Amino acid sequence: MVTVQANTSGRPLTEVMKDINARIAKITLPAGVHITQGGEVDSQNEVFGRIFSALGIAVMLMYLILVMQFGSFLEPLAIMISLPLSLIGVMLALMITGTTINIMSLIGVILLMGIVAKNAILLIDFAKWAREKDGLPRREALIQAGAIRLRPIMMTTLALIAGMLPVALGIGEGAEFRAPLGRAVIGGVITSTLLTLVVIPTFYEILDEWREWVLTKLGVYKRRTAEHPVPRGALPGERVETLA
């Protein structure tokens, strides 16, 4: 066994290992010879693995809770699509500030999974309520949800950004270690808020149309005509689609 040890200086460990792995990939090893990595690299890989496991469990539990709350397996998918939208802002924020992907920034991503979903929940829940209580068409309910829920969404987003600014600026002793967490959260919240208002209603409408098409093909979806009671908000004689 041959052990090669080194310390990094002036560069993040991930960048150094990227260069090392590129050089190792060019080496043709004899039969029975292999290369393993230990030290800080092994510890970092173990920590990252646990964080990604925690992230996966958090997303799964969030989906199951939404399924119980909405009573549907499909509607929570429209809310869960907001989670990857936040990652766009995380990557942009880290790139602009010159911050690496480390333990604190990954903890910020885990926090984002619970934070950014609330915007989509506000929209979808109100749209669903408007369709069930007022009998509004799907698109009109989504438009109304966006108009009414815009104010609380912006208020909570701005309050969260203001609260995370001191952490993101990294002012004070030891604050630089926590700064990636604040930067990741702020970047993810900004992009998820902007994109959620456009992407989530569109995705929800497409998903709901697909569900109605499948149920129609299965013979479960029926059309209620004027002879049946018309929900409040529908026009006289209007053909309203409803689930049997």
GROMACS .gro file of C-alpha atoms in nm:
model
  244
    1MET     CA    1   0.000   0.000   0.000
    2VAL     CA    2   0.132   0.342  -0.098
    3THR     CA    3  -0.009   0.642   0.087
    4VAL     CA    4   0.006   0.989  -0.068
    5GLN     CA    5  -0.078   1.279   0.164
    6ALA     CA    6  -0.120   1.648   0.092
    7ASN     CA    7  -0.278   1.962   0.231
    8THR     CA    8  -0.478   2.212   0.028
    9SER     CA    9  -0.391   2.580   0.032
   10GLY     CA   10  -0.574   2.870  -0.131
   11ARG     CA   11  -0.826   2.648  -0.312
   12PRO     CA   12  -1.139   2.461  -0.201
   13LEU     CA   13  -1.103   2.088  -0.147
   14THR     CA   14  -1.364   2.009  -0.411
   15GLU     CA   15  -1.172   2.195  -0.683
   16VAL     CA   16  -0.846   2.025  -0.588
   17MET     CA   17  -1.008   1.681  -0.594
   18LYS     CA   18  -1.162   1.756  -0.932
   19ASP     CA   19  -0.815   1.815  -1.077
   20ILE     CA   20  -0.673   1.509  -0.898
   21ASN     CA   21  -0.951   1.283  -1.027
   22ALA     CA   22  -0.895   1.413  -1.381
   23ARG     CA   23  -0.526   1.315  -1.358
   24ILE     CA   24  -0.605   0.977  -1.202
   25ALA     CA   25  -0.851   0.899  -1.483
   26LYS     CA   26  -0.563   0.918  -1.732
   27ILE     CA   27  -0.356   0.658  -1.546
   28THR     CA   28  -0.374   0.298  -1.666
   29LEU     CA   29  -0.354   0.082  -1.354
   30PRO     CA   30  -0.218  -0.276  -1.357
   31ALA     CA   31  -0.449  -0.564  -1.271
   32GLY     CA   32  -0.530  -0.582  -0.900
   33VAL     CA   33  -0.428  -0.222  -0.832
   34HIS     CA   34  -0.685   0.040  -0.735
   35ILE     CA   35  -0.690   0.390  -0.587
   36THR     CA   36  -0.898   0.494  -0.287
   37GLN     CA   37  -0.937   0.834  -0.123
   38GLY     CA   38  -0.941   0.900   0.251
   39GLY     CA   39  -0.890   1.181   0.496
   40GLU     CA   40  -1.098   1.493   0.445
   41VAL     CA   41  -1.230   1.363   0.112
   42ASP     CA   42  -1.374   1.051   0.271
   43SER     CA   43  -1.526   1.252   0.557
   44GLN     CA   44  -1.675   1.503   0.314
   45ASN     CA   45  -1.828   1.230   0.098
   46GLU     CA   46  -1.982   1.070   0.407
   47VAL     CA   47  -2.131   1.399   0.527
   48PHE     CA   48  -2.264   1.484   0.181
   49GLY     CA   49  -2.421   1.139   0.156
   50ARG     CA   50  -2.603   1.187   0.485
   51ILE     CA   51  -2.722   1.533   0.383
   52PHE     CA   52  -2.858   1.405   0.052
   53SER     CA   53  -3.032   1.122   0.238
   54ALA     CA   54  -3.190   1.375   0.475
   55LEU     CA   55  -3.295   1.583   0.175
   56GLY     CA   56  -3.461   1.284   0.009
   57ILE     CA   57  -3.645   1.189   0.329
   58ALA     CA   58  -3.761   1.550   0.375
   59VAL     CA   59  -3.902   1.565   0.022
   60MET     CA   60  -4.077   1.229   0.063
   61LEU     CA   61  -4.236   1.328   0.396
   62MET     CA   62  -4.346   1.661   0.248
   63TYR     CA   63  -4.515   1.483  -0.043
   64LEU     CA   64  -4.693   1.237   0.186
   65ILE     CA   65  -4.823   1.517   0.409
   66LEU     CA   66  -4.951   1.707   0.104
   67VAL     CA   67  -5.122   1.392  -0.023
   68MET     CA   68  -5.308   1.361   0.307
   69GLN     CA   69  -5.400   1.730   0.311
   70PHE     CA   70  -5.520   1.751  -0.050
   71GLY     CA   71  -5.661   1.399  -0.070
   72SER     CA   72  -5.490   1.345  -0.404
   73PHE     CA   73  -5.167   1.195  -0.534
   74LEU     CA   74  -5.147   1.427  -0.839
   75GLU     CA   75  -5.215   1.774  -0.698
   76PRO     CA   76  -4.912   1.768  -0.464
   77LEU     CA   77  -4.694   1.709  -0.770
   78ALA     CA   78  -4.778   2.062  -0.887
   79ILE     CA   79  -4.650   2.190  -0.553
   80MET     CA   80  -4.339   1.972  -0.552
   81ILE     CA   81  -4.230   2.115  -0.888
   82SER     CA   82  -4.145   2.437  -0.699
   83LEU     CA   83  -3.857   2.258  -0.524
   84PRO     CA   84  -3.622   2.229  -0.825
   85LEU     CA   85  -3.706   2.588  -0.918
   86SER     CA   86  -3.533   2.702  -0.600
   87LEU     CA   87  -3.213   2.518  -0.695
   88ILE     CA   88  -3.171   2.758  -0.988
   89GLY     CA   89  -3.144   3.048  -0.747
   90VAL     CA   90  -2.912   2.855  -0.515
   91MET     CA   91  -2.662   2.788  -0.793
   92LEU     CA   92  -2.680   3.147  -0.921
   93ALA     CA   93  -2.636   3.294  -0.573
   94LEU     CA   94  -2.335   3.074  -0.497
   95MET     CA   95  -2.180   3.149  -0.836
   96ILE     CA   96  -2.229   3.526  -0.807
   97THR     CA   97  -2.088   3.542  -0.453
   98GLY     CA   98  -1.803   3.301  -0.532
   99THR     CA   99  -1.921   3.051  -0.271
  100THR     CA  100  -1.859   2.679  -0.302
  101ILE     CA  101  -2.111   2.401  -0.242
  102ASN     CA  102  -2.036   2.300   0.115
  103ILE     CA  103  -2.210   2.165   0.422
  104MET     CA  104  -2.376   2.496   0.514
  105SER     CA  105  -2.507   2.565   0.163
  106LEU     CA  106  -2.652   2.213   0.150
  107ILE     CA  107  -2.822   2.270   0.485
  108GLY     CA  108  -2.968   2.584   0.328
  109VAL     CA  109  -3.106   2.370   0.044
  110ILE     CA  110  -3.277   2.143   0.298
  111LEU     CA  111  -3.432   2.451   0.461
  112LEU     CA  112  -3.549   2.571   0.120
  113MET     CA  113  -3.744   2.252   0.059
  114GLY     CA  114  -3.986   2.353   0.334
  115ILE     CA  115  -3.980   2.726   0.265
  116VAL     CA  116  -4.041   2.750  -0.108
  117ALA     CA  117  -4.330   2.502  -0.111
  118LYS     CA  118  -4.551   2.744   0.086
  119ASN     CA  119  -4.592   2.974  -0.218
  120ALA     CA  120  -4.723   2.689  -0.431
  121ILE     CA  121  -4.946   2.569  -0.146
  122LEU     CA  122  -5.102   2.915  -0.118
  123LEU     CA  123  -5.179   2.923  -0.491
  124ILE     CA  124  -5.303   2.568  -0.539
  125ASP     CA  125  -5.507   2.559  -0.218
  126PHE     CA  126  -5.688   2.883  -0.302
  127ALA     CA  127  -5.751   2.776  -0.663
  128LYS     CA  128  -5.890   2.443  -0.546
  129TRP     CA  129  -6.110   2.618  -0.289
  130ALA     CA  130  -6.243   2.860  -0.553
  131ARG     CA  131  -6.331   2.573  -0.787
  132GLU     CA  132  -6.509   2.370  -0.519
  133LYS     CA  133  -6.689   2.650  -0.334
  134ASP     CA  134  -6.759   2.906  -0.607
  135GLY     CA  135  -6.770   2.672  -0.908
  136LEU     CA  136  -6.513   2.878  -1.099
  137PRO     CA  137  -6.350   2.732  -1.410
  138ARG     CA  138  -5.999   2.602  -1.362
  139ARG     CA  139  -5.813   2.885  -1.538
  140GLU     CA  140  -6.022   3.160  -1.380
  141ALA     CA  141  -5.965   3.008  -1.036
  142LEU     CA  142  -5.587   3.006  -1.096
  143ILE     CA  143  -5.591   3.369  -1.213
  144GLN     CA  144  -5.790   3.472  -0.908
  145ALA     CA  145  -5.557   3.277  -0.679
  146GLY     CA  146  -5.253   3.453  -0.827
  147ALA     CA  147  -5.409   3.797  -0.783
  148ILE     CA  148  -5.526   3.743  -0.425
  149ARG     CA  149  -5.231   3.543  -0.295
  150LEU     CA  150  -4.962   3.765  -0.450
  151ARG     CA  151  -4.953   4.002  -0.153
  152PRO     CA  152  -4.896   3.741   0.122
  153ILE     CA  153  -4.642   3.560  -0.098
  154MET     CA  154  -4.440   3.879  -0.149
  155MET     CA  155  -4.468   3.975   0.220
  156THR     CA  156  -4.336   3.642   0.347
  157THR     CA  157  -4.061   3.635   0.081
  158LEU     CA  158  -3.934   3.985   0.162
  159ALA     CA  159  -3.948   3.914   0.536
  160LEU     CA  160  -3.743   3.596   0.488
  161ILE     CA  161  -3.484   3.772   0.271
  162ALA     CA  162  -3.450   4.054   0.526
  163GLY     CA  163  -3.400   3.802   0.805
  164MET     CA  164  -3.132   3.612   0.612
  165LEU     CA  165  -2.933   3.917   0.497
  166PRO     CA  166  -2.718   3.941   0.813
  167VAL     CA  167  -2.626   3.574   0.776
  168ALA     CA  168  -2.553   3.607   0.404
  169LEU     CA  169  -2.328   3.912   0.450
  170GLY     CA  170  -2.103   3.714   0.685
  171ILE     CA  171  -2.025   4.002   0.919
  172GLY     CA  172  -1.852   3.915   1.246
  173GLU     CA  173  -1.627   3.639   1.373
  174GLY     CA  174  -1.720   3.296   1.247
  175ALA     CA  175  -1.997   3.442   1.030
  176GLU     CA  176  -1.815   3.346   0.710
  177PHE     CA  177  -1.881   2.980   0.792
  178ARG     CA  178  -2.259   3.043   0.807
  179ALA     CA  179  -2.272   3.282   0.509
  180PRO     CA  180  -2.328   3.010   0.242
  181LEU     CA  181  -2.648   2.907   0.422
  182GLY     CA  182  -2.795   3.258   0.400
  183ARG     CA  183  -2.683   3.307   0.039
  184ALA     CA  184  -2.833   2.976  -0.069
  185VAL     CA  185  -3.164   3.051   0.102
  186ILE     CA  186  -3.191   3.404  -0.039
  187GLY     CA  187  -3.109   3.296  -0.394
  188GLY     CA  188  -3.347   3.002  -0.383
  189VAL     CA  189  -3.633   3.207  -0.237
  190ILE     CA  190  -3.601   3.481  -0.500
  191THR     CA  191  -3.606   3.253  -0.804
  192SER     CA  192  -3.868   3.018  -0.663
  193THR     CA  193  -4.101   3.310  -0.586
  194LEU     CA  194  -4.069   3.460  -0.933
  195LEU     CA  195  -4.095   3.129  -1.119
  196THR     CA  196  -4.365   2.980  -0.894
  197LEU     CA  197  -4.616   3.249  -0.994
  198VAL     CA  198  -4.580   3.143  -1.358
  199VAL     CA  199  -4.474   2.778  -1.362
  200ILE     CA  200  -4.695   2.633  -1.087
  201PRO     CA  201  -5.034   2.749  -1.225
  202THR     CA  202  -4.935   2.631  -1.573
  203PHE     CA  203  -4.816   2.292  -1.450
  204TYR     CA  204  -5.127   2.251  -1.234
  205GLU     CA  205  -5.355   2.324  -1.529
  206ILE     CA  206  -5.171   2.076  -1.753
  207LEU     CA  207  -5.175   1.812  -1.480
  208ASP     CA  208  -5.545   1.861  -1.413
  209GLU     CA  209  -5.631   1.841  -1.784
  210TRP     CA  210  -5.429   1.520  -1.810
  211ARG     CA  211  -5.613   1.375  -1.509
  212GLU     CA  212  -5.952   1.459  -1.660
  213TRP     CA  213  -5.849   1.305  -1.993
  214VAL     CA  214  -5.740   0.981  -1.822
  215LEU     CA  215  -6.060   0.961  -1.617
  216THR     CA  216  -6.267   1.027  -1.928
  217LYS     CA  217  -6.096   0.741  -2.108
  218LEU     CA  218  -6.161   0.515  -1.810
  219GLY     CA  219  -6.528   0.611  -1.807
  220VAL     CA  220  -6.510   0.762  -1.458
  221TYR     CA  221  -6.547   1.123  -1.569
  222LYS     CA  222  -6.903   1.228  -1.652
  223ARG     CA  223  -7.055   1.544  -1.787
  224ARG     CA  224  -7.324   1.709  -1.581
  225THR     CA  225  -7.578   1.887  -1.801
  226ALA     CA  226  -7.834   2.156  -1.727
  227GLU     CA  227  -8.080   1.904  -1.581
  228HIS     CA  228  -7.845   1.855  -1.285
  229PRO     CA  229  -7.782   2.121  -1.022
  230VAL     CA  230  -7.541   2.385  -1.148
  231PRO     CA  231  -7.275   2.495  -0.901
  232ARG     CA  232  -7.268   2.852  -0.782
  233GLY     CA  233  -7.075   3.074  -1.021
  234ALA     CA  234  -7.164   2.873  -1.335
  235LEU     CA  235  -7.373   3.023  -1.614
  236PRO     CA  236  -7.729   2.894  -1.678
  237GLY     CA  237  -7.723   2.605  -1.923
  238GLU     CA  238  -7.346   2.577  -1.901
  239ARG     CA  239  -7.206   2.228  -1.930
  240VAL     CA  240  -6.994   2.166  -1.622
  241GLU     CA  241  -6.747   1.878  -1.595
  242THR     CA  242  -6.738   1.700  -1.264
  243LEU     CA  243  -6.606   1.381  -1.112
  244ALA     CA  244  -6.858   1.103  -1.060
   0.00000   0.00000   0.00000
